Amino acid sequence: MMNFKYAFYRYALTIVGSVSLLFYANANQPSSAKKATVDAFSQCERLGRGTNYSNLLYRGGHFGVSVYSNDNWDKETERKEFELMKEIGLKHVRICVGPFGFAGPGPEYTISKDFYDRVDWTINTALACGLAVIINQHEYNVMAEDPIGLKEEFLVTWKQMAEHYKDFPDNVYFEILNEPHGKLTPDLWNQFFSEALKVIRASNPDRTVLIGPGTWNNIESIPYLKLPEDDRNIIVEFHYYYPFKFTHQGTEWAEGSDAWVGTKWTGSDAEKKAVTDDFKVVIDWAKLHNRPLYLGEFGAFFKGDMESRIRWYKFIIGHSESNNIAWAPWDLMGPYFGIFNESAMSWIEPLKSALFPSSK
């Protein structure tokens, strides 16, 4: 989830040429034993509707809040949450993990057994409930502060995680890093994810990987994303929180946000056009480069009025699905952007019915 500075630059869209879709195959196996080609578009369709399972195993917490940890691990509650996700028609969960706090000293940076015990149980439970899983490396804030200093740990921990999960089924996806920003500039990010992807491919040649642009996975940075043309098993991720003064009214982390409380989203033609114009940037880019799209985060803070939130969520979801974009809000089960009452273990009406009218 973003640290949310409302200061994104509008970059000029400069894209050269279109790229034909190449199919990825495991060349290390004899031709008679080659696996079926993994199609990123089919894998993206498989994700469909989902949600984030936020901030799993951050030592010391994330934004000062330890949402999930070994200390507050309630397996039965967690299992029930996954069952409820499945009941309303969700197909996947994006699990956000923080491995750095569970890695030993360099150069080995050995990830502890506690980390895998916790994350493995969560992944296996989600899979058993019929949900696909995205393993999202969520150490984006520290990476933004010192990308060069943390590069080796970033690559070595990914090597370990990739090897650990290499035999998991193909409905487990890897996301290289959430929202690169700060000193991890778009150009530097191109270098970092390229190296991480090579590390992952050494043990997971057929794993579907998600990669988003720099500057917080923001759509304005999509023209600067340079994916390897010979690797077609990649889904392109972006995040969307516009208009920011609506989605972040009253948040604790956005400076001046208390003054925005009361901002509405009426669904006017102008408001809808602003959204579709924003999406057009990434949709056009994806068509040009023949890449599937995933909206990995979006949301409207709970201090916004219910009617505006419903209108905004429905429009974002509808526009995404009409353009074959898989999606996951931040996050349906959480207290800030969610539609779930954790104390009652039930969905908040009318948000749930508005977003999932055909669900149980």
Short mmCIF file of C-alpha atoms in Angstrom, two decimals:
data_model
loop_
_atom_site.label_atom_id
_atom_site.label_comp_id
_atom_site.label_asym_id
_atom_site.label_seq_id
_atom_site.Cartn_x
_atom_site.Cartn_y
_atom_site.Cartn_z
CA MET A 1 0.00 0.00 0.00
CA MET A 2 1.29 3.45 -0.88
CA ASN A 3 2.82 5.98 1.47
CA PHE A 4 0.53 8.21 -0.62
CA LYS A 5 2.10 11.50 -1.61
CA TYR A 6 -0.19 13.27 -3.98
CA ALA A 7 2.63 14.46 -6.23
CA PHE A 8 2.84 12.20 -9.23
CA TYR A 9 4.21 13.62 -12.47
CA ARG A 10 2.40 13.30 -15.75
CA TYR A 11 4.89 11.74 -18.10
CA ALA A 12 4.74 12.01 -21.86
CA LEU A 13 3.72 8.78 -23.50
CA THR A 14 6.59 7.65 -25.75
CA ILE A 15 6.28 4.13 -27.00
CA VAL A 16 7.95 2.66 -30.05
CA GLY A 17 6.42 -0.06 -32.17
CA SER A 18 4.28 -3.03 -31.25
CA VAL A 19 5.61 -6.40 -30.14
CA SER A 20 4.27 -9.75 -31.29
CA LEU A 21 3.32 -12.24 -28.59
CA LEU A 22 6.02 -14.86 -28.02
CA PHE A 23 5.25 -18.07 -26.20
CA TYR A 24 7.41 -19.15 -23.28
CA ALA A 25 8.71 -22.73 -23.14
CA ASN A 26 11.12 -24.63 -20.95
CA ALA A 27 14.03 -25.21 -23.28
CA ASN A 28 15.96 -27.22 -20.71
CA GLN A 29 13.68 -30.24 -21.10
CA PRO A 30 13.70 -32.69 -24.02
CA SER A 31 11.12 -31.77 -26.63
CA SER A 32 9.11 -34.87 -25.84
CA ALA A 33 8.86 -33.81 -22.17
CA LYS A 34 8.20 -30.10 -22.58
CA LYS A 35 5.39 -28.66 -20.51
CA ALA A 36 2.44 -26.94 -22.14
CA THR A 37 3.09 -23.29 -22.83
CA VAL A 38 2.00 -21.00 -20.02
CA ASP A 39 -0.19 -18.23 -21.38
CA ALA A 40 -0.08 -15.02 -19.33
CA PHE A 41 -3.48 -13.88 -20.62
CA SER A 42 -5.10 -17.10 -19.45
CA GLN A 43 -3.29 -16.79 -16.15
CA CYS A 44 -4.57 -13.24 -15.76
CA GLU A 45 -8.12 -14.32 -16.54
CA ARG A 46 -7.68 -17.03 -13.94
CA LEU A 47 -6.98 -14.36 -11.31
CA GLY A 48 -10.22 -12.53 -12.04
CA ARG A 49 -11.61 -10.89 -8.92
CA GLY A 50 -9.52 -10.92 -5.77
CA THR A 51 -8.36 -8.98 -2.75
CA ASN A 52 -5.21 -8.12 -0.85
CA TYR A 53 -4.28 -9.95 2.32
CA SER A 54 -2.15 -7.15 3.65
CA ASN A 55 1.13 -6.86 5.46
CA LEU A 56 1.83 -10.43 6.48
CA LEU A 57 4.80 -10.94 8.80
CA TYR A 58 6.32 -7.50 9.10
CA ARG A 59 8.68 -7.56 12.03
CA GLY A 60 7.91 -4.38 13.97
CA GLY A 61 4.81 -3.77 11.88
CA HIS A 62 4.09 -1.88 8.69
CA PHE A 63 3.14 1.79 8.98
CA GLY A 64 3.42 1.12 12.71
CA VAL A 65 0.73 -1.58 12.62
CA SER A 66 1.43 -5.29 12.90
CA VAL A 67 -1.58 -6.54 10.97
CA TYR A 68 -0.57 -10.19 10.89
CA SER A 69 2.22 -11.80 12.87
CA ASN A 70 3.08 -15.08 14.53
CA ASP A 71 2.03 -13.53 17.82
CA ASN A 72 -1.55 -12.85 16.70
CA TRP A 73 -1.90 -15.83 14.38
CA ASP A 74 -5.44 -17.19 14.54
CA LYS A 75 -5.63 -20.06 12.09
CA GLU A 76 -9.36 -20.60 12.39
CA THR A 77 -10.15 -16.94 11.74
CA GLU A 78 -7.78 -16.88 8.80
CA ARG A 79 -9.33 -20.00 7.30
CA LYS A 80 -12.81 -18.56 7.76
CA GLU A 81 -11.77 -15.34 6.02
CA PHE A 82 -10.61 -17.29 2.99
CA GLU A 83 -13.85 -19.26 2.95
CA LEU A 84 -15.84 -16.01 3.03
CA MET A 85 -13.76 -14.62 0.17
CA LYS A 86 -14.60 -17.66 -1.91
CA GLU A 87 -18.29 -17.45 -1.03
CA ILE A 88 -18.66 -13.96 -2.50
CA GLY A 89 -16.99 -15.01 -5.74
CA LEU A 90 -13.37 -13.98 -5.26
CA LYS A 91 -10.85 -16.06 -7.17
CA HIS A 92 -7.49 -15.01 -5.75
CA VAL A 93 -5.69 -13.36 -2.87
CA ARG A 94 -2.61 -11.12 -3.08
CA ILE A 95 -0.55 -12.00 0.01
CA CYS A 96 1.86 -9.19 0.94
CA VAL A 97 4.94 -10.47 2.77
CA GLY A 98 7.92 -8.81 4.41
CA PRO A 99 10.87 -11.25 4.37
CA PHE A 100 13.66 -8.82 5.32
CA GLY A 101 12.80 -8.85 9.00
CA PHE A 102 13.11 -12.64 9.00
CA ALA A 103 16.40 -12.86 7.09
CA GLY A 104 19.72 -13.47 8.83
CA PRO A 105 22.90 -11.50 8.21
CA GLY A 106 24.53 -11.29 4.79
CA PRO A 107 25.78 -12.53 2.54
CA GLU A 108 23.47 -15.54 3.05
CA TYR A 109 20.41 -13.61 4.32
CA THR A 110 18.87 -16.92 5.32
CA ILE A 111 15.10 -16.62 5.74
CA SER A 112 13.91 -18.14 9.02
CA LYS A 113 11.72 -21.20 9.41
CA ASP A 114 9.16 -19.03 11.25
CA PHE A 115 8.59 -17.04 8.08
CA TYR A 116 7.94 -20.10 5.94
CA ASP A 117 5.79 -21.79 8.57
CA ARG A 118 3.49 -18.79 8.63
CA VAL A 119 3.42 -17.96 4.92
CA ASP A 120 3.21 -21.60 3.75
CA TRP A 121 0.21 -22.27 5.96
CA THR A 122 -1.53 -19.18 4.64
CA ILE A 123 -0.82 -20.05 1.00
CA ASN A 124 -1.87 -23.67 1.40
CA THR A 125 -5.05 -22.68 3.22
CA ALA A 126 -5.98 -20.20 0.49
CA LEU A 127 -5.32 -22.83 -2.18
CA ALA A 128 -7.42 -25.38 -0.29
CA CYS A 129 -10.27 -22.85 -0.31
CA GLY A 130 -10.03 -22.64 -4.09
CA LEU A 131 -8.20 -19.32 -4.28
CA ALA A 132 -5.19 -18.58 -6.46
CA VAL A 133 -2.33 -16.82 -4.65
CA ILE A 134 0.01 -13.97 -5.51
CA ILE A 135 3.12 -13.83 -3.31
CA ASN A 136 3.90 -10.13 -3.21
CA GLN A 137 7.30 -8.91 -1.97
CA HIS A 138 6.14 -5.88 -0.01
CA GLU A 139 9.38 -4.40 1.37
CA TYR A 140 8.92 -1.38 -0.85
CA ASN A 141 9.48 1.41 1.68
CA VAL A 142 12.96 0.29 2.75
CA MET A 143 13.83 -0.47 -0.86
CA ALA A 144 12.86 3.10 -1.75
CA GLU A 145 15.20 4.48 0.90
CA ASP A 146 18.32 2.43 0.09
CA PRO A 147 17.91 0.33 -3.06
CA ILE A 148 21.65 -0.04 -3.73
CA GLY A 149 22.41 -1.05 -0.16
CA LEU A 150 19.56 -3.58 -0.08
CA LYS A 151 19.95 -4.94 -3.59
CA GLU A 152 21.86 -8.05 -2.58
CA GLU A 153 19.38 -8.91 0.17
CA PHE A 154 16.53 -8.31 -2.26
CA LEU A 155 17.99 -10.73 -4.83
CA VAL A 156 19.17 -13.36 -2.35
CA THR A 157 15.86 -13.50 -0.48
CA TRP A 158 14.03 -13.80 -3.81
CA LYS A 159 16.36 -16.65 -4.76
CA GLN A 160 15.42 -18.45 -1.55
CA MET A 161 11.68 -17.83 -1.90
CA ALA A 162 11.70 -18.87 -5.55
CA GLU A 163 13.47 -22.13 -4.73
CA HIS A 164 11.19 -22.76 -1.76
CA TYR A 165 8.02 -22.36 -3.86
CA LYS A 166 9.26 -23.85 -7.13
CA ASP A 167 7.12 -26.98 -6.78
CA PHE A 168 3.93 -25.15 -5.86
CA PRO A 169 1.17 -25.28 -8.51
CA ASP A 170 0.88 -22.74 -11.30
CA ASN A 171 -1.97 -20.92 -9.55
CA VAL A 172 0.70 -19.46 -7.27
CA TYR A 173 2.16 -16.30 -8.80
CA PHE A 174 5.19 -14.17 -7.86
CA GLU A 175 5.12 -10.37 -7.68
CA ILE A 176 8.66 -9.01 -7.65
CA LEU A 177 8.06 -5.85 -5.59
CA ASN A 178 5.15 -3.66 -4.60
CA GLU A 179 5.23 0.02 -5.59
CA PRO A 180 8.90 0.82 -6.28
CA HIS A 181 9.48 4.52 -5.65
CA GLY A 182 11.84 7.05 -4.10
CA LYS A 183 15.48 6.31 -4.81
CA LEU A 184 14.38 3.19 -6.65
CA THR A 185 13.67 5.27 -9.75
CA PRO A 186 11.88 3.90 -12.85
CA ASP A 187 15.21 3.44 -14.66
CA LEU A 188 16.83 1.74 -11.68
CA TRP A 189 13.72 -0.37 -11.18
CA ASN A 190 14.07 -1.72 -14.73
CA GLN A 191 17.53 -2.99 -13.77
CA PHE A 192 16.43 -4.42 -10.41
CA PHE A 193 13.42 -6.37 -11.64
CA SER A 194 15.40 -7.71 -14.62
CA GLU A 195 17.98 -9.19 -12.28
CA ALA A 196 15.32 -10.52 -9.91
CA LEU A 197 13.45 -12.10 -12.81
CA LYS A 198 16.60 -13.95 -13.88
CA VAL A 199 17.00 -15.23 -10.32
CA ILE A 200 13.38 -16.42 -10.30
CA ARG A 201 13.57 -18.03 -13.74
CA ALA A 202 16.56 -20.14 -12.68
CA SER A 203 14.25 -22.23 -10.46
CA ASN A 204 10.81 -21.26 -11.82
CA PRO A 205 11.04 -21.17 -15.63
CA ASP A 206 7.24 -21.46 -15.99
CA ARG A 207 6.07 -19.34 -13.05
CA THR A 208 3.78 -16.41 -13.92
CA VAL A 209 5.35 -13.21 -12.59
CA LEU A 210 3.75 -9.83 -11.97
CA ILE A 211 5.72 -6.63 -12.57
CA GLY A 212 4.48 -3.06 -12.30
CA PRO A 213 5.95 0.30 -13.31
CA GLY A 214 7.97 2.56 -11.05
CA THR A 215 6.68 5.56 -9.10
CA TRP A 216 4.27 3.57 -6.89
CA ASN A 217 3.03 1.31 -9.74
CA ASN A 218 1.40 4.47 -11.04
CA ILE A 219 -0.03 4.51 -14.56
CA GLU A 220 1.96 7.60 -15.57
CA SER A 221 5.16 5.57 -15.33
CA ILE A 222 3.95 2.74 -17.56
CA PRO A 223 5.79 4.08 -20.69
CA TYR A 224 9.10 3.67 -18.83
CA LEU A 225 8.57 0.00 -18.01
CA LYS A 226 10.99 -2.10 -20.08
CA LEU A 227 10.01 -5.75 -19.97
CA PRO A 228 12.12 -8.50 -21.56
CA GLU A 229 10.60 -9.24 -24.95
CA ASP A 230 11.51 -12.93 -24.80
CA ASP A 231 9.61 -13.53 -21.54
CA ARG A 232 5.88 -13.51 -22.23
CA ASN A 233 4.81 -15.13 -18.95
CA ILE A 234 4.46 -11.73 -17.26
CA ILE A 235 1.35 -9.86 -16.09
CA VAL A 236 1.66 -6.08 -15.84
CA GLU A 237 0.33 -4.60 -12.62
CA PHE A 238 -0.80 -1.07 -11.83
CA HIS A 239 -2.48 0.65 -8.86
CA TYR A 240 -5.19 3.30 -8.84
CA TYR A 241 -6.30 5.70 -6.08
CA TYR A 242 -7.69 8.68 -8.02
CA PRO A 243 -9.18 11.17 -7.37
CA PHE A 244 -6.84 11.17 -4.40
CA LYS A 245 -8.74 13.70 -2.30
CA PHE A 246 -11.76 11.44 -2.50
CA THR A 247 -10.07 8.07 -1.93
CA HIS A 248 -7.83 9.36 0.86
CA GLN A 249 -10.03 11.78 2.73
CA GLY A 250 -9.29 11.59 6.43
CA THR A 251 -6.41 9.10 6.17
CA GLU A 252 -3.73 9.21 8.84
CA TRP A 253 -0.82 9.23 6.40
CA ALA A 254 -1.83 11.81 3.75
CA GLU A 255 -0.93 15.32 4.87
CA GLY A 256 -3.90 17.68 4.96
CA SER A 257 -6.41 14.89 4.37
CA ASP A 258 -8.74 15.95 7.19
CA ALA A 259 -9.69 18.96 5.08
CA TRP A 260 -10.86 16.60 2.32
CA VAL A 261 -13.45 14.82 4.49
CA GLY A 262 -16.81 15.23 2.82
CA THR A 263 -15.43 14.95 -0.72
CA LYS A 264 -17.92 13.05 -2.83
CA TRP A 265 -17.74 11.05 -6.04
CA THR A 266 -21.05 11.55 -7.80
CA GLY A 267 -20.38 9.53 -10.92
CA SER A 268 -20.75 12.54 -13.18
CA ASP A 269 -19.70 12.35 -16.81
CA ALA A 270 -16.60 14.42 -16.00
CA GLU A 271 -15.62 12.17 -13.09
CA LYS A 272 -16.07 9.03 -15.15
CA LYS A 273 -14.10 10.51 -18.03
CA ALA A 274 -11.19 11.29 -15.70
CA VAL A 275 -11.06 7.61 -14.73
CA THR A 276 -11.38 6.28 -18.27
CA ASP A 277 -8.74 8.73 -19.52
CA ASP A 278 -6.37 7.50 -16.81
CA PHE A 279 -7.04 3.85 -17.62
CA LYS A 280 -6.63 4.52 -21.33
CA VAL A 281 -2.92 5.22 -20.80
CA VAL A 282 -2.22 1.76 -19.44
CA ILE A 283 -4.77 -0.04 -21.65
CA ASP A 284 -3.27 1.43 -24.82
CA TRP A 285 0.23 0.53 -23.65
CA ALA A 286 -0.83 -3.04 -22.87
CA LYS A 287 -2.45 -3.46 -26.28
CA LEU A 288 0.64 -2.11 -28.01
CA HIS A 289 2.93 -4.48 -26.13
CA ASN A 290 0.47 -7.38 -25.97
CA ARG A 291 0.57 -7.76 -22.20
CA PRO A 292 -2.28 -8.65 -19.80
CA LEU A 293 -3.19 -6.19 -17.03
CA TYR A 294 -3.84 -6.53 -13.31
CA LEU A 295 -5.18 -3.77 -11.04
CA GLY A 296 -3.42 -4.88 -7.88
CA GLU A 297 -4.61 -2.10 -5.57
CA PHE A 298 -7.43 0.42 -5.47
CA GLY A 299 -9.71 1.64 -2.71
CA ALA A 300 -11.69 4.43 -1.07
CA PHE A 301 -11.10 5.17 2.62
CA PHE A 302 -13.95 4.45 5.04
CA LYS A 303 -14.40 8.14 5.98
CA GLY A 304 -15.92 8.82 2.56
CA ASP A 305 -19.72 8.66 2.39
CA MET A 306 -21.17 5.24 1.61
CA GLU A 307 -23.00 6.23 -1.58
CA SER A 308 -19.87 7.78 -3.13
CA ARG A 309 -17.74 4.80 -2.22
CA ILE A 310 -20.25 2.41 -3.77
CA ARG A 311 -20.43 4.43 -7.00
CA TRP A 312 -16.64 4.68 -7.26
CA TYR A 313 -15.96 1.00 -6.54
CA LYS A 314 -18.64 -0.15 -8.99
CA PHE A 315 -17.29 2.08 -11.74
CA ILE A 316 -13.67 1.03 -11.22
CA ILE A 317 -14.63 -2.65 -11.16
CA GLY A 318 -16.96 -2.37 -14.14
CA HIS A 319 -14.43 -0.50 -16.26
CA SER A 320 -11.70 -2.98 -15.31
CA GLU A 321 -13.75 -6.02 -16.20
CA SER A 322 -14.96 -4.53 -19.49
CA ASN A 323 -11.28 -4.24 -20.43
CA ASN A 324 -10.29 -7.74 -19.21
CA ILE A 325 -8.32 -6.38 -16.27
CA ALA A 326 -8.09 -8.66 -13.23
CA TRP A 327 -8.36 -6.77 -9.94
CA ALA A 328 -7.83 -6.78 -6.18
CA PRO A 329 -8.83 -3.88 -3.86
CA TRP A 330 -6.79 -2.81 -0.86
CA ASP A 331 -8.21 -4.58 1.02
CA LEU A 332 -11.65 -6.07 1.47
CA MET A 333 -10.94 -7.62 4.87
CA GLY A 334 -9.06 -4.63 6.33
CA PRO A 335 -10.36 -1.82 8.57
CA TYR A 336 -9.58 1.18 6.34
CA PHE A 337 -10.61 0.34 2.78
CA GLY A 338 -12.45 -2.88 3.48
CA ILE A 339 -16.06 -4.00 3.42
CA PHE A 340 -15.76 -6.48 6.29
CA ASN A 341 -16.61 -6.25 9.99
CA GLU A 342 -13.92 -8.34 11.63
CA SER A 343 -15.50 -8.36 15.08
CA ALA A 344 -18.74 -9.76 13.66
CA MET A 345 -16.97 -11.81 10.95
CA SER A 346 -19.49 -10.53 8.41
CA TRP A 347 -19.61 -8.29 5.35
CA ILE A 348 -20.66 -4.65 5.59
CA GLU A 349 -23.90 -3.96 3.77
CA PRO A 350 -24.69 -2.29 1.41
CA LEU A 351 -21.06 -2.26 0.19
CA LYS A 352 -20.91 -6.02 -0.19
CA SER A 353 -24.17 -6.28 -2.09
CA ALA A 354 -23.24 -3.36 -4.33
CA LEU A 355 -19.88 -4.86 -5.29
CA PHE A 356 -20.96 -8.53 -5.34
CA PRO A 357 -24.69 -8.56 -6.12
CA SER A 358 -24.74 -12.17 -7.31
CA SER A 359 -22.80 -13.59 -4.35
CA LYS A 360 -24.24 -15.53 -1.46
#
